[in-house]
Every structure is written in C-alpha cells, then in structure tokens.
CSV table of C-alpha atoms in Angstrom, one decimal:
chain,number,residue,atom,x,y,z
A,1,MET,CA,-11.7,-31.1,-4.9
A,2,ALA,CA,-9.8,-29.5,-7.7
A,3,SER,CA,-9.9,-25.8,-8.2
A,4,ALA,CA,-10.8,-24.7,-11.6
A,5,VAL,CA,-10.0,-21.5,-13.3
A,6,CYS,CA,-11.8,-20.3,-16.3
A,7,ASP,CA,-9.8,-19.7,-19.5
A,8,TYR,CA,-11.3,-17.0,-21.3
A,9,SER,CA,-10.0,-18.2,-24.5
A,10,CYS,CA,-12.6,-21.2,-24.2
A,11,ALA,CA,-16.2,-21.0,-26.0
A,12,PRO,CA,-18.8,-19.7,-24.1
A,13,PRO,CA,-21.5,-22.1,-22.4
A,14,THR,CA,-24.6,-23.2,-24.1
A,15,ASN,CA,-27.9,-21.6,-23.4
A,16,ASN,CA,-29.2,-24.6,-21.7
A,17,HIS,CA,-26.3,-24.7,-19.3
A,18,LEU,CA,-26.9,-20.8,-18.5
A,19,HIS,CA,-30.3,-21.4,-17.7
A,20,SER,CA,-29.5,-24.3,-15.5
A,21,SER,CA,-26.8,-22.3,-13.7
A,22,ILE,CA,-29.3,-19.5,-12.9
A,23,LYS,CA,-32.0,-21.7,-11.6
A,24,THR,CA,-29.6,-23.4,-9.3
A,25,SER,CA,-28.1,-20.2,-8.0
A,26,LYS,CA,-28.6,-19.4,-4.2
A,27,THR,CA,-28.9,-15.6,-4.9
A,28,GLU,CA,-32.5,-14.7,-4.5
A,29,GLU,CA,-33.9,-12.3,-7.3
A,30,ILE,CA,-35.5,-9.1,-6.1
A,31,PRO,CA,-39.1,-9.1,-7.5
A,32,ILE,CA,-40.0,-5.9,-9.4
A,33,SER,CA,-43.5,-4.9,-10.0
A,34,CYS,CA,-44.9,-4.4,-13.5
A,35,SER,CA,-47.3,-1.8,-12.5
A,36,SER,CA,-47.2,1.5,-14.3
A,37,SER,CA,-46.3,3.4,-11.1
A,38,GLN,CA,-43.1,1.4,-10.8
A,39,SER,CA,-42.4,0.7,-14.6
A,40,ASN,CA,-39.5,3.3,-14.8
A,41,ILE,CA,-37.7,2.0,-11.7
A,42,PRO,CA,-34.4,0.0,-12.9
A,43,ALA,CA,-33.6,-3.1,-11.5
A,44,PRO,CA,-30.9,-2.8,-8.7
A,45,PRO,CA,-27.3,-3.6,-9.2
A,46,PRO,CA,-25.8,-6.8,-8.0
A,47,LEU,CA,-24.3,-6.9,-4.5
A,48,PRO,CA,-20.5,-6.5,-4.5
A,49,ARG,CA,-18.3,-9.5,-4.0
A,50,SER,CA,-16.5,-10.0,-0.9
A,51,ILE,CA,-12.8,-9.5,-1.0
A,52,SER,CA,-10.5,-12.1,0.5
A,53,SER,CA,-8.0,-11.0,3.3
A,54,LYS,CA,-4.3,-11.0,2.6
A,55,ARG,CA,-3.5,-14.1,4.6
A,56,SER,CA,-6.7,-16.0,4.2
A,57,TYR,CA,-6.2,-16.9,0.4
A,58,ARG,CA,-8.7,-19.4,-0.9
A,59,GLY,CA,-9.1,-20.5,-4.5
A,60,ASN,CA,-12.5,-19.1,-5.3
A,61,SER,CA,-12.2,-19.5,-9.2
A,62,GLU,CA,-14.9,-22.4,-9.1
A,63,GLU,CA,-17.5,-19.5,-8.7
A,64,CYS,CA,-16.4,-17.6,-11.7
A,65,CYS,CA,-15.8,-20.6,-14.0
A,66,PHE,CA,-18.4,-21.2,-16.8
A,67,ILE,CA,-16.7,-24.5,-18.0
A,68,PRO,CA,-19.0,-27.5,-16.6
A,69,LYS,CA,-17.5,-30.0,-14.5
A,70,GLU,CA,-17.9,-32.7,-16.7
A,71,THR,CA,-15.8,-31.1,-19.5
A,72,ARG,CA,-13.2,-30.7,-17.1
A,73,ASP,CA,-13.2,-34.0,-16.1
A,74,GLN,CA,-13.1,-35.1,-19.5
A,75,TRP,CA,-9.9,-33.1,-20.3
A,76,ASP,CA,-8.3,-34.2,-16.9
A,77,LYS,CA,-9.0,-37.8,-18.1
A,78,LEU,CA,-7.6,-37.2,-21.5
A,79,PHE,CA,-4.3,-36.0,-19.8
A,80,GLU,CA,-4.0,-38.8,-16.9
A,81,GLY,CA,-4.8,-41.6,-19.5
A,82,GLY,CA,-2.6,-40.3,-22.2
A,83,TYR,CA,-4.8,-41.5,-25.0
A,84,ALA,CA,-3.2,-41.4,-28.4
A,85,ALA,CA,0.0,-39.3,-27.0
A,86,ASP,CA,2.0,-37.9,-29.4
A,87,VAL,CA,4.5,-35.8,-27.1
A,88,TYR,CA,6.6,-37.0,-24.3
A,89,LEU,CA,8.0,-34.5,-21.7
A,90,ILE,CA,11.1,-35.5,-20.0
A,91,THR,CA,11.6,-34.2,-16.5
A,92,GLU,CA,14.9,-33.8,-14.6
A,93,ASP,CA,14.5,-37.4,-13.0
A,94,ASN,CA,14.1,-38.8,-16.5
A,95,ALA,CA,10.5,-39.6,-16.0
A,96,ILE,CA,7.9,-39.1,-18.8
A,97,VAL,CA,4.9,-37.2,-19.1
A,98,PRO,CA,2.6,-37.9,-22.1
A,99,ALA,CA,0.7,-35.2,-23.7
A,100,HIS,CA,-0.7,-34.3,-27.0
A,101,PHE,CA,0.9,-32.0,-29.6
A,102,CYS,CA,-2.5,-30.2,-30.6
A,103,VAL,CA,-3.4,-29.2,-27.1
A,104,LEU,CA,0.3,-28.0,-26.1
A,105,SER,CA,0.6,-25.9,-29.3
A,106,VAL,CA,-2.7,-24.3,-28.8
A,107,ALA,CA,-2.2,-23.5,-25.0
A,108,SER,CA,1.5,-22.3,-25.2
A,109,PRO,CA,3.0,-20.5,-28.2
A,110,VAL,CA,6.7,-21.3,-27.0
A,111,LEU,CA,5.8,-25.0,-26.5
A,112,ALA,CA,4.4,-24.9,-30.1
A,113,LYS,CA,7.7,-23.5,-31.4
A,114,TYR,CA,9.7,-26.1,-29.5
A,115,LEU,CA,7.3,-29.0,-30.8
A,116,GLU,CA,7.4,-27.6,-34.4
A,117,ASP,CA,11.3,-27.7,-34.3
A,118,SER,CA,11.6,-31.0,-32.8
A,119,LYS,CA,11.8,-34.0,-35.0
A,120,PRO,CA,9.3,-36.9,-34.1
A,121,LYS,CA,10.7,-40.4,-33.6
A,122,ASN,CA,8.2,-43.2,-34.4
A,123,GLY,CA,5.5,-40.6,-34.4
A,124,ILE,CA,6.4,-39.3,-30.9
A,125,ARG,CA,8.0,-35.7,-30.2
A,126,TYR,CA,10.3,-35.6,-27.3
A,127,VAL,CA,10.8,-32.4,-25.2
A,128,LYS,CA,13.1,-32.2,-22.2
A,129,ILE,CA,12.5,-29.8,-19.4
A,130,PRO,CA,15.5,-29.7,-17.2
A,131,GLY,CA,15.7,-28.5,-13.7
A,132,VAL,CA,11.8,-28.9,-12.8
A,133,PRO,CA,10.6,-32.1,-10.7
A,134,HIS,CA,8.2,-34.4,-12.2
A,135,GLY,CA,5.2,-33.4,-10.0
A,136,ALA,CA,5.6,-29.6,-11.1
A,137,VAL,CA,5.6,-30.6,-14.8
A,138,CYS,CA,2.5,-33.0,-14.2
A,139,ASN,CA,0.6,-29.9,-12.9
A,140,PHE,CA,1.8,-27.3,-15.4
A,141,ILE,CA,0.5,-29.7,-18.2
A,142,ARG,CA,-2.6,-30.6,-16.5
A,143,PHE,CA,-3.4,-26.9,-16.3
A,144,LEU,CA,-3.0,-26.5,-20.0
A,145,TYR,CA,-5.6,-29.2,-20.5
A,146,SER,CA,-8.1,-28.2,-18.0
A,147,SER,CA,-7.2,-24.9,-16.4
A,148,CYS,CA,-7.3,-27.1,-13.2
A,149,TYR,CA,-4.9,-27.2,-10.1
A,150,GLU,CA,-5.1,-28.6,-6.5
A,151,GLU,CA,-4.4,-26.3,-3.8
A,152,GLU,CA,-1.9,-28.5,-2.2
A,153,ASP,CA,0.0,-29.0,-5.5
A,154,LEU,CA,0.1,-25.3,-6.1
A,155,LYS,CA,1.6,-24.9,-2.5
A,156,ASN,CA,4.5,-27.5,-3.1
A,157,HIS,CA,5.3,-26.3,-6.5
A,158,VAL,CA,4.3,-22.8,-6.7
A,159,LEU,CA,7.7,-21.5,-7.7
A,160,HIS,CA,8.3,-24.0,-10.3
A,161,LEU,CA,4.9,-23.3,-11.7
A,162,LEU,CA,5.7,-19.7,-11.8
A,163,VAL,CA,9.0,-20.4,-13.7
A,164,LEU,CA,7.2,-22.7,-16.1
A,165,SER,CA,4.2,-20.3,-16.8
A,166,HIS,CA,6.6,-17.4,-17.3
A,167,SER,CA,9.0,-19.4,-19.6
A,168,PHE,CA,6.2,-21.0,-21.7
A,169,VAL,CA,4.0,-17.8,-21.7
A,170,VAL,CA,0.7,-19.0,-19.9
A,171,PRO,CA,-0.5,-15.8,-18.3
A,172,LEU,CA,-3.4,-17.4,-16.4
A,173,LEU,CA,-1.2,-19.6,-14.5
A,174,LYS,CA,1.3,-16.9,-13.8
A,175,ARG,CA,-1.2,-14.7,-12.2
A,176,ILE,CA,-2.5,-17.4,-10.0
A,177,CYS,CA,1.1,-18.2,-9.0
A,178,MET,CA,1.8,-14.6,-8.2
A,179,LYS,CA,-1.3,-14.0,-6.2
A,180,TYR,CA,-0.7,-17.1,-4.0
A,181,LEU,CA,2.9,-15.9,-3.3
A,182,GLU,CA,1.8,-12.3,-2.6
A,183,ASN,CA,-1.0,-13.7,-0.3
A,184,CYS,CA,0.2,-16.7,1.5
A,185,TRP,CA,3.5,-17.8,0.9
A,186,VAL,CA,6.1,-15.0,1.2
A,187,ASN,CA,8.1,-14.8,4.7
A,188,THR,CA,11.1,-13.5,6.0
A,189,GLU,CA,12.8,-17.0,5.4
A,190,ASN,CA,12.1,-17.3,1.5
A,191,VAL,CA,11.7,-13.7,0.7
A,192,ILE,CA,15.1,-13.5,-1.1
A,193,ASP,CA,14.6,-16.5,-3.0
A,194,VAL,CA,11.2,-15.2,-4.0
A,195,LEU,CA,12.6,-11.8,-4.9
A,196,GLN,CA,15.3,-13.3,-7.2
A,197,LEU,CA,12.7,-15.3,-9.1
A,198,ALA,CA,10.3,-12.3,-9.4
A,199,CYS,CA,12.9,-10.2,-10.9
A,200,LYS,CA,13.8,-12.9,-13.5
A,201,CYS,CA,10.0,-13.8,-14.3
A,202,ASP,CA,9.0,-10.1,-14.8
A,203,ALA,CA,6.7,-9.9,-11.9
A,204,PRO,CA,7.0,-6.3,-10.6
A,205,ARG,CA,4.2,-6.4,-7.9
A,206,LEU,CA,5.6,-9.3,-6.3
A,207,THR,CA,9.2,-7.6,-6.5
A,208,LEU,CA,7.8,-4.5,-4.8
A,209,ILE,CA,6.1,-6.8,-2.2
A,210,CYS,CA,9.4,-8.5,-1.5
A,211,ILE,CA,11.5,-5.5,-1.2
A,212,ARG,CA,9.0,-3.9,1.3
A,213,MET,CA,9.2,-7.0,3.4
A,214,VAL,CA,13.0,-6.9,3.1
A,215,VAL,CA,13.3,-3.1,4.1
A,216,LYS,CA,10.6,-3.8,6.9
A,217,HIS,CA,12.1,-6.8,8.3
A,218,PHE,CA,16.0,-6.3,7.4
A,219,LYS,CA,17.6,-7.5,10.5
A,220,THR,CA,15.7,-10.7,10.5
A,221,VAL,CA,16.0,-11.2,6.6
A,222,ALA,CA,19.9,-10.3,6.9
A,223,SER,CA,20.4,-13.2,8.9
A,224,THR,CA,18.8,-15.9,6.8
A,225,GLU,CA,20.5,-18.6,4.6
A,226,GLY,CA,18.9,-16.9,1.4
A,227,TRP,CA,20.6,-13.6,2.0
A,228,LYS,CA,24.3,-15.1,2.5
A,229,VAL,CA,23.8,-17.0,-0.8
A,230,MET,CA,22.5,-13.9,-2.5
A,231,ARG,CA,25.5,-11.9,-1.2
A,232,ARG,CA,27.8,-14.3,-3.1
A,233,VAL,CA,25.9,-15.0,-6.4
A,234,ASN,CA,24.2,-11.5,-6.8
A,235,PRO,CA,26.0,-8.7,-5.2
A,236,ALA,CA,24.3,-6.2,-7.4
A,237,LEU,CA,21.0,-7.0,-5.9
A,238,GLU,CA,22.3,-6.8,-2.4
A,239,GLN,CA,23.6,-3.3,-3.1
A,240,GLU,CA,20.1,-2.3,-4.5
A,241,LEU,CA,18.4,-3.7,-1.3
A,242,LEU,CA,21.0,-1.9,0.9
A,243,GLU,CA,20.1,1.3,-0.9
A,244,SER,CA,16.4,0.8,-0.4
A,245,VAL,CA,16.9,0.3,3.3
A,246,VAL,CA,19.1,3.4,3.7
A,247,GLU,CA,16.6,5.3,1.7
A,248,ALA,CA,13.8,4.1,3.8
A,249,ASP,CA,15.5,5.0,6.9
A,250,SER,CA,16.2,8.7,5.6
A,251,ARG,CA,12.6,9.0,4.4
A,252,LYS,CA,11.5,7.9,8.1
A,253,GLN,CA,13.9,10.1,10.0
A,254,GLU,CA,12.6,13.2,7.6
A,255,ARG,CA,9.3,12.4,8.0
A,256,GLN,CA,9.8,12.3,11.8
A,257,ARG,CA,11.6,15.6,11.7
A,258,LYS,CA,8.8,17.3,9.7
A,259,MET,CA,6.2,15.9,12.3
A,260,GLU,CA,8.4,17.5,15.1
A,261,GLU,CA,8.6,20.7,13.3
A,262,LYS,CA,4.8,20.6,12.7
A,263,LYS,CA,4.2,20.2,16.4
A,264,VAL,CA,6.3,23.2,17.1
A,265,TYR,CA,4.4,25.5,14.7
A,266,LEU,CA,1.0,24.4,15.8
A,267,GLN,CA,2.3,25.0,19.5
A,268,LEU,CA,3.2,28.6,18.3
A,269,HIS,CA,-0.4,28.9,16.7
A,270,LYS,CA,-2.0,27.7,19.9
A,271,ALA,CA,0.3,30.3,21.8
A,272,ILE,CA,-0.9,33.0,19.5
A,273,GLU,CA,-4.6,32.1,20.1
A,274,ALA,CA,-4.3,32.0,23.7
A,275,LEU,CA,-2.5,35.3,23.6
A,276,ILE,CA,-5.4,36.7,21.8
A,277,HIS,CA,-8.0,35.2,23.9
A,278,ILE,CA,-6.4,36.7,27.2
A,279,CYS,CA,-6.0,40.4,25.6
A,280,ARG,CA,-9.5,40.4,24.0
A,281,ASP,CA,-11.8,38.4,26.3
A,282,GLY,CA,-9.8,37.7,29.5
A,283,CYS,CA,-9.3,34.4,31.3
A,284,SER,CA,-10.1,33.3,35.0
A,285,SER,CA,-7.7,35.8,36.7
A,286,ILE,CA,-6.2,37.8,33.8
A,287,GLY,CA,-7.4,39.8,31.0
A,288,PRO,CA,-8.1,43.5,29.8
A,289,ARG,CA,-9.2,45.9,32.6
A,290,ASP,CA,-12.7,46.3,31.0
A,291,LYS,CA,-13.7,42.8,30.8
A,292,MET,CA,-15.3,40.8,33.6
A,293,LEU,CA,-13.1,37.7,34.4
A,294,LYS,CA,-14.6,34.3,34.3
A,295,GLY,CA,-13.1,33.2,37.6
A,296,SER,CA,-10.9,30.2,38.2
A,297,GLU,CA,-13.6,27.7,38.3
A,298,VAL,CA,-14.6,28.0,34.7
A,299,PRO,CA,-12.5,25.7,32.6
A,300,CYS,CA,-10.6,27.5,29.5
A,301,GLY,CA,-10.9,26.0,26.0
A,302,PHE,CA,-7.5,27.1,25.1
A,303,PRO,CA,-4.9,24.5,26.3
A,304,ALA,CA,-2.1,27.0,26.0
A,305,CYS,CA,-3.7,29.6,28.2
A,306,LYS,CA,-2.2,28.7,31.3
A,307,GLY,CA,1.4,29.0,30.1
A,308,ILE,CA,0.7,32.1,28.3
A,309,GLU,CA,-0.8,33.6,31.4
A,310,MET,CA,2.4,32.8,33.3
A,311,LEU,CA,4.6,34.2,30.4
A,312,VAL,CA,2.6,37.4,30.6
A,313,ARG,CA,2.6,38.0,34.2
A,314,HIS,CA,6.4,37.5,34.2
A,315,PHE,CA,6.6,39.9,31.3
A,316,PHE,CA,4.8,42.8,33.1
A,317,SER,CA,6.5,42.0,36.5
A,318,CYS,CA,10.2,41.5,35.2
A,319,LYS,CA,12.7,44.1,36.2
A,320,THR,CA,14.9,43.7,33.3
A,321,ARG,CA,12.3,43.4,30.5
A,322,VAL,CA,14.7,43.9,27.5
A,323,PRO,CA,14.6,41.5,24.2
A,324,GLY,CA,18.3,40.2,25.1
A,325,GLY,CA,18.3,40.4,29.0
A,326,CYS,CA,15.6,37.8,30.0
A,327,ALA,CA,14.9,34.5,28.2
A,328,GLN,CA,11.3,34.3,29.1
A,329,CYS,CA,10.9,38.1,28.2
A,330,LYS,CA,12.4,37.4,24.9
A,331,ARG,CA,10.1,34.7,24.1
A,332,MET,CA,7.2,37.1,24.8
A,333,TRP,CA,8.8,39.6,22.6
A,334,GLN,CA,9.0,37.1,19.9
A,335,LEU,CA,5.7,35.9,20.4
A,336,LEU,CA,4.2,39.6,20.2
A,337,GLU,CA,6.0,40.3,17.1
A,338,LEU,CA,4.8,36.9,15.5
A,339,HIS,CA,1.3,37.9,16.1
A,340,SER,CA,1.8,41.4,14.8
A,341,ARG,CA,2.8,39.8,11.4
A,342,MET,CA,-0.2,37.5,11.4
A,343,CYS,CA,-2.7,40.1,12.4
A,344,ASP,CA,-5.0,41.7,9.8
A,345,ILE,CA,-6.5,44.3,12.2
A,346,PRO,CA,-4.1,46.1,13.9
A,347,GLU,CA,-5.6,49.3,14.4
A,348,SER,CA,-8.3,47.6,16.7
A,349,CYS,CA,-6.3,44.8,18.0
A,350,ASN,CA,-6.1,44.5,21.8
A,351,VAL,CA,-2.8,42.7,22.0
A,352,PRO,CA,-0.1,45.0,23.2
A,353,LEU,CA,2.6,46.4,20.7
A,354,CYS,CA,0.8,45.1,17.7
A,355,ARG,CA,1.1,48.4,15.9
A,356,HIS,CA,4.6,49.0,17.3
A,357,PHE,CA,6.0,45.9,15.5
A,358,LYS,CA,3.7,46.6,12.3
A,359,GLY,CA,5.9,49.7,11.9
A,360,LYS,CA,9.3,48.0,12.9
A,361,VAL,CA,8.9,45.8,10.1
A,362,ARG,CA,10.4,48.6,7.6
A,363,GLN,CA,13.5,48.8,9.7
A,364,GLN,CA,14.3,45.3,9.6
A,365,SER,CA,16.9,43.9,6.9
A,366,LYS,CA,15.7,41.5,4.0
A,367,LYS,CA,17.3,38.5,5.5
A,368,GLU,CA,15.7,39.0,8.9
A,369,GLU,CA,12.1,39.8,7.0
A,370,ALA,CA,12.6,36.7,5.1
A,371,LYS,CA,12.9,34.5,8.3
A,372,TRP,CA,9.7,36.0,9.8
A,373,LYS,CA,7.7,35.4,6.6
A,374,LEU,CA,9.0,31.9,6.3
A,375,LEU,CA,7.8,31.3,10.1
A,376,VAL,CA,4.4,32.9,9.5
A,377,ILE,CA,4.0,30.6,6.2
A,378,LYS,CA,4.8,27.4,8.5
A,379,VAL,CA,2.6,28.5,11.4
A,380,MET,CA,-0.4,29.0,8.9
A,381,GLU,CA,0.2,26.0,7.1
A,382,ALA,CA,0.0,24.1,10.5
A,383,ARG,CA,-3.2,25.8,11.5
A,384,ASN,CA,-4.8,24.9,8.3
A,385,SER,CA,-3.9,21.2,8.3
A,386,SER,CA,-5.1,21.0,12.2
A,387,ASN,CA,-8.3,22.6,11.1
A,388,PHE,CA,-8.7,20.3,8.2
A,389,TYR,CA,-7.8,17.1,10.3
A,390,ALA,CA,-10.3,18.6,13.1
A,391,ALA,CA,-13.1,18.9,10.5
A,392,ARG,CA,-12.8,15.5,9.0
A,393,PHE,CA,-12.5,13.6,12.1
A,394,PRO,CA,-14.3,15.7,14.7
A,395,GLY,CA,-13.9,13.0,17.6
A,396,SER,CA,-10.2,12.7,17.5
A,397,SER,CA,-9.3,15.9,19.1
C-alpha cells in the first residue's frame, strides 16, 4: 500500500465524502441526553492521538488525509502513464521521466522557473537533474502529483528526496524526509553524512540531533569512514564538532563538580541537624542532662547522629581541645561556628558556644566574614533543594 500525505493546498472534500467518512469511522460517538437537566453539559473533547516512539516510525498519514483514494490513484495513473506529457526530466543515467508542465509549475516554484526559462523542442521541455538516480526522481515527481510515497522507496532514497525537496522548495516532502531521518535512519555509521546534508539543506533540528549523536558516541563516530572523508573535505565542520565535544565534556565535569559540592553542603546541613537534635532532645546515650535518653534500642531518624555523637564525645574528652591542635576538635569548632551563624534563636539555643560565636563575628576580618557567609548560603541552598526534592518525590528518600 502507498502512504498518502494530505497537501493542505488541495481543495476540501465534498460534503458527501465527509458524511461517508464519519459513518464508517470506528470511533464510537458518546450519546448525550437532550433532557433539560443535561442540556447545558458540553460534549466531551476527543481523545488524544497516540504518539509514536522514536524508533517505531510508521507513516500514519493515511489517517489524516482527506483526499479520496480514487483521486490519488487517478493522479498516480496520470503520472505513471505519462498521458500528453510535455516535460521530460533527464536523470543522471540519461533516463527520462515524463511529466506535465502545469502540474510541476503549481507544485514547485523553482521547477516553474526552470520550465519557463527552458525552450520547448517539438512541444517538449527538457530539464536535466544531475547527480540524482532515476528512482529518486520518479518518487519525487510522483509526490508532486499525488502526495504519495512508498515506505520502501522513502527508505532507499530519503537523502536524495531531502535534497530534491529542499532544492525545489517542496516543504511537505522535506518535513517527511526529516522526520524519517530523525526517527529511524540516523546511526553512528552515517551520522556525518546526514549532518553535512542537514547543514546544506537548512534542517536545524536534524543538525542538532546529529551533533548530539556525535558528541555522545564520539569515539565510535571518529573511527568511521564518513569522519575521515569529512576531515579532508570539510575541516571547518570537524573543528566545530571537536569544540562541541570539548564543551560537552567541560559541562559534564562542571556538573559533576557541582553535584559533589552539593553533597558536601548537604552533609554539613545534616550534621547541623544532628547536632541540634543531640543538644536539644538527646539521643540514645548522649544528650542534655535534663532529658530522658531514649536508649540504644530506639532507631534515630537523623542519619548523621552517630558520627556527630562520636565527634562530641571526643571533643569533651580530648586533652588538647584547641582549634589548631586536634583535627577532630577543629572540625567540631567549625561545626559549632557554622551552627551559630545559621541559628536564629541564640538566646534560647541549647547548642554549646552559640552565643560565644555570635559575638566573635564582630572581631573577624571582612575576608573571613565573606567566606562564612558564602558557606552559609551554600548550605541553605542545599537544604532547600533537598526539601523541595523530598516534597515532590516523597518515596525517593
């Protein structure tokens, strides 16, 4: 079967055909009561059309075409029979494709200009189309007649049809070719050829898809024959692709770096939460003196609680206990100072040295103060993003 595509420049169908197509449709009509209680209820909207997946392209143009099959068959018959043809298209192998001046002039403004400029010989106008095989020219001219194409022919001549549709300004066929290439045809072996063709045929979406495939599978694409040929004939494109690969790698490394930084800031936030939890409520075997401890058998809801508990125990039992003398004590001092800068209730806060560090802020230099402010901002941003993600995806944590 031939796949047909509706050209919107065609005349609309007759009322009889519309009625017949509605009667034979498989979609069931939902009955609506005409009683007074339901007279104000509007009709339900139609169901959404199914979207085909990327790798399962099928020509579904038959469903949205309003041109009767008989009409399409008549146009195909007119083209294939060549009745009263007054134009001969000569392909690269000197084969002749007969056509009609009026049909080609209406379907393509570029062909119309060529035909008007050509001088007829014995009533026949000759137009040579070099570099395109006979089969591709036949499928192209057939599409100009009936907007029909065979799936197998599109698969075999899609690149030539893309060039012809772009050169002779046939937008509908160009969209069909680009859609087919985007969904089914492009792979690592031919992506360089398709990319060069997409750049010449003004297909930005197809160009972007090809560049993304090159960046994603660069090692595989760089070893293909198409890449080697492109290096010789189009070094500017090679340089552009290499810059895209380097830029993509840089973005990936920057994204990974930011993710690692965010993990550190989030760990700091969880450590602050665990510190407040221990100093305010107490946990298992550590906490304030006026609180009843829960015991070790009760699981704690703060993942960083165990580590902070060990750090607090070391901090209170360490003999050195100076900011620069012990690495673990230094981390505890920094954690206490970070908490004090994030705390909004220093007067009633149970965390040790909270008010002390609040007063110490006035004695620090502007450079040191700027570092702490930036750290507080980063920790708060990590907390907010974590809360947003947990609220949007509650089952992920």
